[in-house]
CSV table of C-alpha atoms in Angstrom, one decimal:
chain,number,residue,atom,x,y,z
A,1,MET,CA,3.5,-99.4,56.0
A,2,HIS,CA,1.9,-98.4,52.7
A,3,SER,CA,-0.9,-100.4,51.2
A,4,PRO,CA,0.1,-102.2,47.9
A,5,VAL,CA,-0.7,-100.4,44.7
A,6,GLU,CA,-1.6,-101.9,41.3
A,7,TYR,CA,-0.6,-100.9,37.8
A,8,ARG,CA,-2.6,-101.4,34.7
A,9,PRO,CA,-2.9,-100.0,31.1
A,10,ALA,CA,-4.7,-96.7,31.0
A,11,GLN,CA,-8.2,-96.7,29.6
A,12,PRO,CA,-10.2,-93.9,28.0
A,13,ALA,CA,-12.4,-93.7,31.1
A,14,ASP,CA,-9.3,-92.8,33.2
A,15,VAL,CA,-8.7,-89.5,31.4
A,16,ALA,CA,-11.0,-87.5,33.7
A,17,ASP,CA,-9.1,-88.6,36.8
A,18,CYS,CA,-5.7,-88.0,35.0
A,19,ILE,CA,-6.7,-84.4,34.3
A,20,VAL,CA,-7.6,-83.8,37.9
A,21,ILE,CA,-4.3,-85.3,39.1
A,22,ARG,CA,-2.3,-83.2,36.6
A,23,GLY,CA,-3.5,-80.1,38.6
A,24,GLN,CA,-2.6,-81.6,42.0
A,25,THR,CA,1.1,-82.6,41.5
A,26,ARG,CA,3.7,-81.1,43.7
A,27,GLU,CA,5.8,-79.6,41.0
A,28,ASN,CA,4.6,-78.5,37.5
A,29,ALA,CA,0.9,-78.7,38.3
A,30,VAL,CA,-1.1,-77.9,35.2
A,31,SER,CA,-4.7,-76.7,35.4
A,32,VAL,CA,-7.6,-77.7,33.2
A,33,ALA,CA,-7.6,-74.3,31.6
A,34,ARG,CA,-3.8,-74.4,30.9
A,35,LEU,CA,-4.2,-77.9,29.4
A,36,ALA,CA,-7.0,-76.6,27.1
A,37,ALA,CA,-4.8,-73.7,26.1
A,38,LEU,CA,-2.2,-76.2,25.0
A,39,GLY,CA,-4.8,-78.1,23.0
A,40,ILE,CA,-5.2,-80.9,25.5
A,41,THR,CA,-8.9,-81.5,26.3
A,42,TYR,CA,-10.7,-84.4,27.9
A,43,GLU,CA,-12.0,-85.3,24.4
A,44,SER,CA,-8.6,-85.1,22.6
A,45,TRP,CA,-6.8,-87.0,25.4
A,46,ARG,CA,-9.5,-89.6,25.6
A,47,GLU,CA,-9.5,-90.1,21.8
A,48,SER,CA,-5.7,-90.5,21.8
A,49,VAL,CA,-5.9,-93.2,24.4
A,50,GLN,CA,-8.8,-94.9,22.6
A,51,SER,CA,-7.0,-95.0,19.3
A,52,GLY,CA,-3.7,-96.3,20.8
A,53,ALA,CA,-1.8,-93.1,19.8
A,54,LEU,CA,-1.1,-92.3,23.5
A,55,PRO,CA,-0.4,-95.5,25.4
A,56,GLY,CA,-0.2,-95.2,29.1
A,57,PHE,CA,-0.3,-96.8,32.5
A,58,VAL,CA,-2.0,-95.8,35.7
A,59,CYS,CA,-1.3,-96.7,39.3
A,60,CYS,CA,-4.2,-97.4,41.5
A,61,ASP,CA,-4.6,-97.5,45.3
A,62,GLY,CA,-7.8,-99.5,45.5
A,63,ALA,CA,-10.1,-98.0,42.9
A,64,ARG,CA,-8.4,-94.6,43.1
A,65,ILE,CA,-5.9,-93.6,40.4
A,66,VAL,CA,-2.9,-92.0,42.1
A,67,GLY,CA,-0.5,-91.6,39.2
A,68,TYR,CA,0.0,-92.2,35.5
A,69,CYS,CA,2.4,-92.0,32.6
A,70,PHE,CA,1.7,-91.6,28.9
A,71,GLY,CA,3.9,-91.7,25.8
A,72,GLU,CA,3.3,-90.9,22.2
A,73,ARG,CA,3.4,-94.0,20.0
A,74,ALA,CA,4.3,-92.2,16.8
A,75,THR,CA,7.2,-90.2,18.1
A,76,GLY,CA,8.6,-92.0,21.1
A,77,GLU,CA,8.0,-89.0,23.4
A,78,VAL,CA,7.1,-89.6,27.0
A,79,VAL,CA,4.6,-86.8,27.3
A,80,VAL,CA,3.6,-86.9,31.0
A,81,LEU,CA,4.4,-88.5,34.3
A,82,ALA,CA,2.2,-87.4,37.2
A,83,LEU,CA,1.8,-88.6,40.7
A,84,LEU,CA,-0.2,-87.4,43.7
A,85,PRO,CA,2.1,-86.0,46.4
A,86,GLY,CA,1.0,-88.5,49.0
A,87,PHE,CA,2.3,-91.3,46.8
A,88,GLU,CA,5.8,-90.0,46.2
A,89,HIS,CA,9.0,-91.8,47.2
A,90,ARG,CA,7.5,-95.2,46.8
A,91,GLY,CA,9.0,-96.1,43.4
A,92,ILE,CA,5.6,-95.5,41.6
A,93,GLY,CA,6.9,-92.9,39.2
A,94,ARG,CA,9.8,-95.2,38.2
A,95,GLN,CA,7.4,-98.1,37.7
A,96,LEU,CA,5.0,-96.1,35.5
A,97,LEU,CA,7.9,-94.7,33.5
A,98,ASN,CA,9.4,-98.2,33.0
A,99,ARG,CA,6.1,-99.5,31.6
A,100,VAL,CA,5.7,-96.6,29.1
A,101,VAL,CA,9.4,-96.9,28.1
A,102,ALA,CA,8.9,-100.6,27.4
A,103,GLU,CA,5.7,-99.9,25.4
A,104,LEU,CA,7.4,-97.3,23.3
A,105,ILE,CA,10.4,-99.6,22.7
A,106,ARG,CA,7.9,-102.4,21.6
A,107,ALA,CA,6.5,-99.8,19.2
A,108,GLY,CA,9.9,-99.6,17.5
A,109,HIS,CA,11.6,-96.7,19.1
A,110,ALA,CA,15.3,-97.1,20.1
A,111,ARG,CA,15.5,-93.5,21.2
A,112,LEU,CA,12.9,-91.9,23.4
A,113,PHE,CA,12.7,-88.3,24.5
A,114,LEU,CA,10.9,-86.0,26.9
A,115,GLY,CA,10.8,-82.4,28.1
A,116,CYS,CA,12.0,-81.7,31.6
A,117,SER,CA,12.8,-78.7,33.8
A,118,ALA,CA,16.3,-77.5,33.3
A,119,ASP,CA,16.4,-76.3,37.0
A,120,PRO,CA,18.6,-78.6,39.0
A,121,ALA,CA,16.5,-77.8,42.1
A,122,SER,CA,13.4,-79.5,40.5
A,123,ARG,CA,12.8,-83.1,41.5
A,124,SER,CA,12.3,-84.2,37.8
A,125,TYR,CA,15.8,-82.9,36.9
A,126,GLY,CA,17.5,-85.5,39.1
A,127,PHE,CA,14.8,-88.2,38.7
A,128,TYR,CA,15.2,-88.7,35.0
A,129,ARG,CA,19.0,-88.3,35.0
A,130,HIS,CA,19.3,-90.9,37.7
A,131,LEU,CA,17.4,-93.3,35.5
A,132,GLY,CA,19.8,-92.8,32.5
A,133,TRP,CA,18.1,-90.0,30.6
A,134,ARG,CA,20.6,-87.5,29.1
A,135,SER,CA,20.4,-83.9,27.9
A,136,THR,CA,20.3,-83.3,24.2
A,137,GLY,CA,21.4,-79.7,24.7
A,138,GLN,CA,18.1,-78.5,23.2
A,139,VAL,CA,15.0,-76.8,24.6
A,140,ASP,CA,11.4,-77.4,23.5
A,141,HIS,CA,8.8,-74.8,22.7
A,142,HIS,CA,7.7,-74.9,26.4
A,143,GLY,CA,11.2,-73.9,27.6
A,144,ASP,CA,11.9,-77.4,28.9
A,145,GLU,CA,15.2,-79.2,28.4
A,146,LEU,CA,14.9,-82.1,26.0
A,147,LEU,CA,16.3,-85.4,27.5
A,148,GLU,CA,16.8,-88.6,25.6
A,149,TYR,CA,17.0,-92.2,26.5
A,150,HIS,CA,18.4,-95.0,24.3
A,151,GLY,CA,16.3,-97.8,25.7
A,152,ALA,CA,17.2,-100.7,23.5
A,153,ALA,CA,20.9,-100.2,24.3
A,154,ALA,CA,20.5,-99.2,28.0
A,155,GLY,CA,18.0,-101.9,29.1
A,156,LYS,CA,15.3,-101.4,31.8
A,157,LEU,CA,15.3,-98.3,33.9
């Protein structure tokens, strides 16, 4: 049996752990160097959390962060959902996503969006679709398929 985990709003001090976890995910791991090349640094991420521009939630197993999800308040984009491999298949990703979706809906967004692998063999492909996210038929500048979610109409994931 797994130990219970806890969820809480992300704090600026969590960003360092989030960056490490981002490089340890099973699929779509992103290194610190790649994040920096995309313009995502510890400082920029921390400032976005501090200012409220990037609300997010973390999942903790004791004092250790094991997963997180962040969304962009201004646009309604879910920008990242990451989870350590040892904590998969426990509903943690869904819970984190639910919390960010609710936060973005409270911020006034009826339509949310995210970039996701277009490869049906990837886990994220089925994960988001199972939860009601639908393809827009568009691809973002990273080559990911854009999915949308009409949260106010669809209810909770």
